[in-house]
Tab-separated table of C-alpha atoms in Angstrom:
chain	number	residue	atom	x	y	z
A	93	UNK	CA	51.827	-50.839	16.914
A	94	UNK	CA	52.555	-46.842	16.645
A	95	UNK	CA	54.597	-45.166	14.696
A	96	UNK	CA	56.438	-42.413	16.838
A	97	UNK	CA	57.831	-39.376	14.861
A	98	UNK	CA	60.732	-37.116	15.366
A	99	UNK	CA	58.390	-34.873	16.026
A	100	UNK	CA	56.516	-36.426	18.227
A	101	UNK	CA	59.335	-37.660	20.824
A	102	UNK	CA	60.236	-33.810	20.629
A	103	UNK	CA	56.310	-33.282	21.937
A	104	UNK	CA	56.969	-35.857	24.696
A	105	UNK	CA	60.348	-35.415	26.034
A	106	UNK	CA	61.911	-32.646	28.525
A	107	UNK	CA	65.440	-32.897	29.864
A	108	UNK	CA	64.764	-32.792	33.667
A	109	UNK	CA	62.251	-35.564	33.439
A	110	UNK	CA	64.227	-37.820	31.131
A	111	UNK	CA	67.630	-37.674	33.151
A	112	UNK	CA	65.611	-38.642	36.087
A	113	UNK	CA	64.668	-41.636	33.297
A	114	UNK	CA	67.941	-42.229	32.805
A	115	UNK	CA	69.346	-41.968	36.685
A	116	UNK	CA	66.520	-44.726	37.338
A	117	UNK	CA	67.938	-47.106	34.236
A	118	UNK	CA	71.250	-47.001	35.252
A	119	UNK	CA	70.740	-47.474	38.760
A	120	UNK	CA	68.259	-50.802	37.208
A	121	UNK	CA	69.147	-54.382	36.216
A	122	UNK	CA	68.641	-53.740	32.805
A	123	UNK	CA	69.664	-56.724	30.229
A	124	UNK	CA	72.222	-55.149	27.983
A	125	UNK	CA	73.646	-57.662	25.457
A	126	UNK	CA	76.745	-57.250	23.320
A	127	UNK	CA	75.763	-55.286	20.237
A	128	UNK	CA	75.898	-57.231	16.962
A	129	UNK	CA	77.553	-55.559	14.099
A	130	UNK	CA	77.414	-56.597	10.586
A	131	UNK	CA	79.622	-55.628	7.647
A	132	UNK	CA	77.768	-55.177	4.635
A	133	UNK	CA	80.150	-55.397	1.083
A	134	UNK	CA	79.409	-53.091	-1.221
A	135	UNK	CA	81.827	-51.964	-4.536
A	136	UNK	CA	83.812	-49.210	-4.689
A	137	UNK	CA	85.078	-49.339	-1.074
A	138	UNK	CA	81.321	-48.272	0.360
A	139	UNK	CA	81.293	-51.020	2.742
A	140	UNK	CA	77.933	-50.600	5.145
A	141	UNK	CA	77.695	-51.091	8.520
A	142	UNK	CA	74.623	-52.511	10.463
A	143	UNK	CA	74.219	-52.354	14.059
A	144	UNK	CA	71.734	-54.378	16.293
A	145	UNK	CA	71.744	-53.196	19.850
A	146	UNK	CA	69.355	-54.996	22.337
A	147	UNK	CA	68.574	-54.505	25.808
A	148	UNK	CA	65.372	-56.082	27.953
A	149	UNK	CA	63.885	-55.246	31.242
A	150	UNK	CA	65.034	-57.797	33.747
A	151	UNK	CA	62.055	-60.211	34.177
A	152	UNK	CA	64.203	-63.037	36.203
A	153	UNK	CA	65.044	-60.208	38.990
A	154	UNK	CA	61.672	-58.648	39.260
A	155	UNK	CA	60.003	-62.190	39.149
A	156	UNK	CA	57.226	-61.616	37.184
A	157	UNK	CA	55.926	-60.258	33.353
A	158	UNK	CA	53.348	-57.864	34.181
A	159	UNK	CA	55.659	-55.028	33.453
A	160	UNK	CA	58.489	-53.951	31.443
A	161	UNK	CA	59.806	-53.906	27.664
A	162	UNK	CA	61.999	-55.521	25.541
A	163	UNK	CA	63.519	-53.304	22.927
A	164	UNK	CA	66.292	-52.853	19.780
A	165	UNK	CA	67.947	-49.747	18.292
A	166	UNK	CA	68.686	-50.633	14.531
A	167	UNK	CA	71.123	-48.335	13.150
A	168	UNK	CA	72.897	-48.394	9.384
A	169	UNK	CA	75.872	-46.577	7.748
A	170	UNK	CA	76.315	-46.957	4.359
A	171	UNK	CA	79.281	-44.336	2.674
A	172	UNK	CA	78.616	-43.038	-0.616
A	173	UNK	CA	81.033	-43.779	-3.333
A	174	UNK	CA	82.878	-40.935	-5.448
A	175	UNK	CA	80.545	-40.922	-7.975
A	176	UNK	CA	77.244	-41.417	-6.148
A	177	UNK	CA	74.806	-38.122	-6.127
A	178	UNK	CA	75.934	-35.476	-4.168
A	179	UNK	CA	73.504	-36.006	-0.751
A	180	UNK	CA	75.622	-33.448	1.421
A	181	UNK	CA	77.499	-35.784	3.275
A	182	UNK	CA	79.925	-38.595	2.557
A	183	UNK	CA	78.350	-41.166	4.577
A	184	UNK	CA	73.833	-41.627	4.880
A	185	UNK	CA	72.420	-43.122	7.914
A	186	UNK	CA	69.286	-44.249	9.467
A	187	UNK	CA	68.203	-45.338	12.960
A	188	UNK	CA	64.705	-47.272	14.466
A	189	UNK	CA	64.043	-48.140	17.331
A	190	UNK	CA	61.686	-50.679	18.345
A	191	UNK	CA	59.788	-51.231	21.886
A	192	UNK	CA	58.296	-54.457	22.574
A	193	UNK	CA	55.730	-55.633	25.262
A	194	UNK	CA	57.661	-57.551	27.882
A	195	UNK	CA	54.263	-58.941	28.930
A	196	UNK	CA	53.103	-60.444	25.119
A	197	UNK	CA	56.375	-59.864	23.026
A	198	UNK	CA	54.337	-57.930	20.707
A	199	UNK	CA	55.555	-54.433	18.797
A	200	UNK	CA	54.244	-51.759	20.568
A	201	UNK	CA	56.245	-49.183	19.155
A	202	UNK	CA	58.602	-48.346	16.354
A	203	UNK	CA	60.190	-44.987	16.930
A	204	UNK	CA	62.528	-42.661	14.707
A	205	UNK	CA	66.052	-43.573	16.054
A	206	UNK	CA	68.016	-40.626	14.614
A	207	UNK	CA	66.042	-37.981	17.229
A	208	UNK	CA	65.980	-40.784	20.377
A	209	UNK	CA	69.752	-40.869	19.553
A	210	UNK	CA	70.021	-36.860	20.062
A	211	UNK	CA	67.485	-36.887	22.936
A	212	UNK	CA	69.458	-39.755	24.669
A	213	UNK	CA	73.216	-38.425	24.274
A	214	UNK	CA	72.254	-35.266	25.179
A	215	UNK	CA	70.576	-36.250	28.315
A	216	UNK	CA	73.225	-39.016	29.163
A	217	UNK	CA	75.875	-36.001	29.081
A	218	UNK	CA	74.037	-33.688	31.099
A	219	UNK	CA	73.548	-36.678	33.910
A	220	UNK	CA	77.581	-37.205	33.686
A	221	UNK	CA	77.677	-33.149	34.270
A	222	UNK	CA	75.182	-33.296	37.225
A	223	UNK	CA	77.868	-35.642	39.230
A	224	UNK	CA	80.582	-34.482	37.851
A	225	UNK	CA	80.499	-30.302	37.205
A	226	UNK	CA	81.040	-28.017	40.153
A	227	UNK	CA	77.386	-26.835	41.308
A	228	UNK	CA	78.357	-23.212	41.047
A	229	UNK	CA	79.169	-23.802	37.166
A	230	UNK	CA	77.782	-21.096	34.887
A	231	UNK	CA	80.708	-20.492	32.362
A	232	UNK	CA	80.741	-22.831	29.322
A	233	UNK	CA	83.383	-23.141	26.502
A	234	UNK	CA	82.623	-24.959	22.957
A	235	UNK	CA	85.395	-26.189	20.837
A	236	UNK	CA	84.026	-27.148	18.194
A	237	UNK	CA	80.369	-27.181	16.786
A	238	UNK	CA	77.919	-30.241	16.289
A	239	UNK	CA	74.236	-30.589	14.832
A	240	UNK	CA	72.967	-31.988	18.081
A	241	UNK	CA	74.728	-28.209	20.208
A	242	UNK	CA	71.703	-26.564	20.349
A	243	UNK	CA	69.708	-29.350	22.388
A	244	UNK	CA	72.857	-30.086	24.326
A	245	UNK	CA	73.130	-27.041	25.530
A	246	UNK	CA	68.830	-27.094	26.545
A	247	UNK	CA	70.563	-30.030	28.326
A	248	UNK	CA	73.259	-28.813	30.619
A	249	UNK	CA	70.938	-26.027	31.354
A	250	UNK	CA	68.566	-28.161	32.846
A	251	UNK	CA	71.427	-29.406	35.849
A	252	UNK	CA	73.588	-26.434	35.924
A	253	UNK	CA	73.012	-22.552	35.862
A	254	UNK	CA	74.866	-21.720	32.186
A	255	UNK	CA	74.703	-18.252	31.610
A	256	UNK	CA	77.728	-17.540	29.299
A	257	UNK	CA	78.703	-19.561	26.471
A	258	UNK	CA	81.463	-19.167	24.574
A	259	UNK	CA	82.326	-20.755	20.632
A	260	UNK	CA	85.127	-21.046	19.836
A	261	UNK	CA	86.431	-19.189	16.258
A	262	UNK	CA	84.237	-20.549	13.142
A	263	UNK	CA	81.561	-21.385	15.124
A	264	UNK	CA	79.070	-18.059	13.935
A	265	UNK	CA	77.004	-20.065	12.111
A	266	UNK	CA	75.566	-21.719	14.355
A	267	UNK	CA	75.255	-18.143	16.801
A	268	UNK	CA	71.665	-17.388	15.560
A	269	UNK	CA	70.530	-20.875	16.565
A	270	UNK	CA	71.343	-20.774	20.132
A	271	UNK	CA	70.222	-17.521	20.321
A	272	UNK	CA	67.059	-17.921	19.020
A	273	UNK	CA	66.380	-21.387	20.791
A	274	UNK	CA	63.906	-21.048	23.482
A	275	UNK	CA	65.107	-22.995	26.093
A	276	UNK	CA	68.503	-20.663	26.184
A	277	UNK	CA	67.282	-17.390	26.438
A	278	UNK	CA	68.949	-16.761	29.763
A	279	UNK	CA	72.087	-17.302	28.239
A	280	UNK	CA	74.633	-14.772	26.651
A	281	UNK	CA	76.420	-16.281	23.901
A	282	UNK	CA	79.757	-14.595	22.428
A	283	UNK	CA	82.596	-16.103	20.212
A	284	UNK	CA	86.216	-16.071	20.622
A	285	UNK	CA	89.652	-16.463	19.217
A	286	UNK	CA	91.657	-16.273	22.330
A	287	UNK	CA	91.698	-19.999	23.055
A	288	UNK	CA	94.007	-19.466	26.296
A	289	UNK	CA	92.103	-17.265	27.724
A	290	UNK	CA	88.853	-18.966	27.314
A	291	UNK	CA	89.378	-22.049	28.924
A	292	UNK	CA	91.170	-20.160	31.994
A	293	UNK	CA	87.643	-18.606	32.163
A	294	UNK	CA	85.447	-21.392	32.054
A	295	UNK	CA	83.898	-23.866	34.396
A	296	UNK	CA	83.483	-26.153	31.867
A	297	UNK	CA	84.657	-27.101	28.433
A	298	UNK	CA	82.709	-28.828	25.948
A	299	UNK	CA	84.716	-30.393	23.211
A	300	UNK	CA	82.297	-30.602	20.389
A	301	UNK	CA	84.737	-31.745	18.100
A	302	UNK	CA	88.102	-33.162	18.173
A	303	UNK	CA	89.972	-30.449	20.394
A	304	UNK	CA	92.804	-28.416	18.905
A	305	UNK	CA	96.522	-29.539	19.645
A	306	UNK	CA	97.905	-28.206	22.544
A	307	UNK	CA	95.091	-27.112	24.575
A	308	UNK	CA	96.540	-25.254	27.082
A	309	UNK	CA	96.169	-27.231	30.355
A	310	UNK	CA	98.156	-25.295	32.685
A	311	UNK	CA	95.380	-22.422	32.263
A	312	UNK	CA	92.842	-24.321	33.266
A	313	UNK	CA	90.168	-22.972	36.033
A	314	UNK	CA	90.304	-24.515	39.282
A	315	UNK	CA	87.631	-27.416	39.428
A	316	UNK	CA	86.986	-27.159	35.297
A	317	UNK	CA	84.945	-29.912	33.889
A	318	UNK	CA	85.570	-31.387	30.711
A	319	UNK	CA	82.920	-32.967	28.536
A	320	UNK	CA	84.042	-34.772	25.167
A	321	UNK	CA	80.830	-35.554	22.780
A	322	UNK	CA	82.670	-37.639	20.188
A	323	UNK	CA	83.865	-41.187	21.553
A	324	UNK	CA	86.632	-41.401	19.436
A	325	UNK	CA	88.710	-38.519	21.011
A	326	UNK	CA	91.343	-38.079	23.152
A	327	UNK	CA	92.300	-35.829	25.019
A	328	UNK	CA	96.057	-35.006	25.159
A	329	UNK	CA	98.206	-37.278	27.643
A	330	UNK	CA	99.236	-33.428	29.518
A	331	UNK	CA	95.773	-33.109	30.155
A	332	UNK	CA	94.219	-36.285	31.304
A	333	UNK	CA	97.620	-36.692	33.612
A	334	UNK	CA	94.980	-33.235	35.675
A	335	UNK	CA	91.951	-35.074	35.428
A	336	UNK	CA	89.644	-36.908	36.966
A	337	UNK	CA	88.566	-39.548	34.528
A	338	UNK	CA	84.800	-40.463	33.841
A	339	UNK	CA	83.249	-42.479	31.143
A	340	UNK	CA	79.345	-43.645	30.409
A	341	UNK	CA	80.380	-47.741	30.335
A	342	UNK	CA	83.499	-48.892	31.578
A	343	UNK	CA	83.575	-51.955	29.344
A	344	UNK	CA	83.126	-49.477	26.261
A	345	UNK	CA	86.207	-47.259	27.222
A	346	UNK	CA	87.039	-46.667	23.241
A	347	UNK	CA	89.865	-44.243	23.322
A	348	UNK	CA	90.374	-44.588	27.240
A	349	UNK	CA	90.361	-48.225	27.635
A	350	UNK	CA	94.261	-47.863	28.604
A	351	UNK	CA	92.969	-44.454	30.945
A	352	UNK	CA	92.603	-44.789	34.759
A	353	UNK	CA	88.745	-44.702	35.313
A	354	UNK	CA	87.847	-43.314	38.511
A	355	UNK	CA	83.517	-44.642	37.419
A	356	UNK	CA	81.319	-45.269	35.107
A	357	UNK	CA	77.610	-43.920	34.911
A	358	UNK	CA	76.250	-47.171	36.513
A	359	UNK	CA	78.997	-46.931	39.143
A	360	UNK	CA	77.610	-42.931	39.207
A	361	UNK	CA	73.983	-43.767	39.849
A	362	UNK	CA	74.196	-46.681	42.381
A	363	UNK	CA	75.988	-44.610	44.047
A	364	UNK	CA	79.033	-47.176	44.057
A	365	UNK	CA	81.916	-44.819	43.093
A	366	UNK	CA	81.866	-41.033	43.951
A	367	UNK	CA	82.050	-38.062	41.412
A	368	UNK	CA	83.337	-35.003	42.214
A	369	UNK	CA	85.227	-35.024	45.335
A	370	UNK	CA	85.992	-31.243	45.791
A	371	UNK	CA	85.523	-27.858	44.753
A	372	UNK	CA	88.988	-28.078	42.653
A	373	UNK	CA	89.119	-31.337	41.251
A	374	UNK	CA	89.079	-31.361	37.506
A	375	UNK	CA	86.938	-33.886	35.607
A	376	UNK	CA	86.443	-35.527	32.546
A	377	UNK	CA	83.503	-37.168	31.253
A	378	UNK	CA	84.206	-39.348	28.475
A	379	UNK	CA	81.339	-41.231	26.038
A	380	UNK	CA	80.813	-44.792	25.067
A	381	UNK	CA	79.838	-46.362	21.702
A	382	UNK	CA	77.125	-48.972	23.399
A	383	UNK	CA	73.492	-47.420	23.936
A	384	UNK	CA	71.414	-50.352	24.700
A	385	UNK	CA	70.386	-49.735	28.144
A	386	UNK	CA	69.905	-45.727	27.802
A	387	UNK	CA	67.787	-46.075	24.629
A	388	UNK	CA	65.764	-48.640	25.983
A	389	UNK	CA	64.959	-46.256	28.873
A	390	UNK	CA	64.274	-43.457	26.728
A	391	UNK	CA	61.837	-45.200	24.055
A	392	UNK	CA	59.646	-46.624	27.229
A	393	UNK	CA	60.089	-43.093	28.730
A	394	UNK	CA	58.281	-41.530	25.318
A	395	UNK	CA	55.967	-44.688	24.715
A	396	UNK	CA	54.287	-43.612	27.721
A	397	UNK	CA	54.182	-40.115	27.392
A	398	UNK	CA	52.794	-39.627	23.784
């Protein structure tokens, strides 16, 4: 069995090859089982959480073994008490992943889940922003900031032509970064504090964190997509009432399981529902908390390519 590092998926993976991965999974009969979660007590209100999430080539549809893996991301949260040592963050977690031979059953890989988990979101949002973003789309807004920006960004770059990104106010630190990162060096990169006039400007928002109250939807730009990264928010009712409503699993809706969905990213890729339907539609491309099936697809994809 190997051992993949973070640094080694890095050495394996590119963005336009892996959504291509991913396009090919979802339009697949992966297995994707309910994820098992377990609730680990622990005093002083630091109860853990452990998370199983399986998913299996489908052997019974293709009708033979030669091929294909069966796999399970492993993921644990455990919140630090009060009085624990001061780590830099009120909650530690940790991620593997491990690939098994569909042919044998035996480990064939065990890979660092924390980086799959960047590589993979990233890559699942820049798929929803091939469907869904008008083709001409170079402008992007960022509310917000988030670890995993400068590789989302690398991301959307490889589906749409971003030259101009704009952060929103408080998000300098992260300025030298992007601009240093050498997959956005055809990119200009400003910040701003004139939040109405930003998102009138853009042809797409990315709401790296929850968005600010009252984001002004009457300003938006004609055909504006709108990309959320954190599964828990929502946008506000004015707002989705304009928008064309996306999410990555249907059945794992989180904060839009009351929303009207127009399609998921399975619905996407078999080509069962339609994205964007015109120049000036506005869309929305909401997240899911499941990841069996896209991890899956991404630990085979960098089995085989390091």
């Amino acid at each position: 069995m190997r051992i993949i590092s973070s640094n080694e998926i890095d050495s394996a993976l590119a963005y336009p090859e892996l959504i291509e991965t991913l396009l090919r999974a979802y339009r697949s009969r992966i297995v994707v089982p309910q994820a098992a979660n377990f609730s680990i007590e622990r005093p002083d209100e630091t109860a853990g959480l452990l998370k199983a999430l399986p998913a299996w080539s489908n052997f019974a549809a293709q009708g033979h073994t030669d091929r294909g893996y069966i796999g399970c991301g492993i993921t644990l949260e455990l919140p630090q008490s009060d009085d624990a040592p001061d780590l830099g963050s009120s909650q530690s977690g940790s991620a593997l992943y491990l690939l098994l031979s569909g042919t044998t059953g035996h480990p064939v890989a065990l890979l660092d889940g924390v980086r799959l988990a960047v590589w993979r979101r990233c890559a699942l949002h820049a798929l929803a922003t091939r469907y869904l973003a008008r083709e001409d789309t170079s402008r992007l807004l960022v509310i917000g900031t988030d670890p995993m920006l400068p590789s989302l960004l690398a991301a959307y770059a490889a589906v749409r032509d971003i030259r101009s990104v704009l952060l929103t106010a408080g998000a300098e630190t992260v300025l030298d970064r992007l601009q240093t990162h050498p997959k956005l060096k055809r990119i200009t990169f400003g910040t701003t504090d004139d939040m109405a006039g930003a998102v009138a400007g853009a042809d797409m928002i990315c709401c790296a964190s929850r968005p600010p109250v009252g984001l002004p939807g009457a300003a938006f730009s004609p055909g504006v997509h709108i990309d959320v990264l954190d599964p828990d928010t929502r946008l506000e009712e004015d707002t989705l009432s304009q928008v064309r409503i996306f999410v990555e699993d249907r059945n794992e809706a989180g904060a839009l399981a009351d929303a009207d969905i127009a399609a998921d990213l399975r619905e996407l890729a078999k080509g069962e529902k339609a994205g964007r339907r015109f120049y000036g539609q506005m869309t929305h491309f909401h997240p899911g908390g499941s990841s069996g099936l896209a991890d899956l697809a991404v630990a085979g994809h960098v089995f085989l390519r390091s």
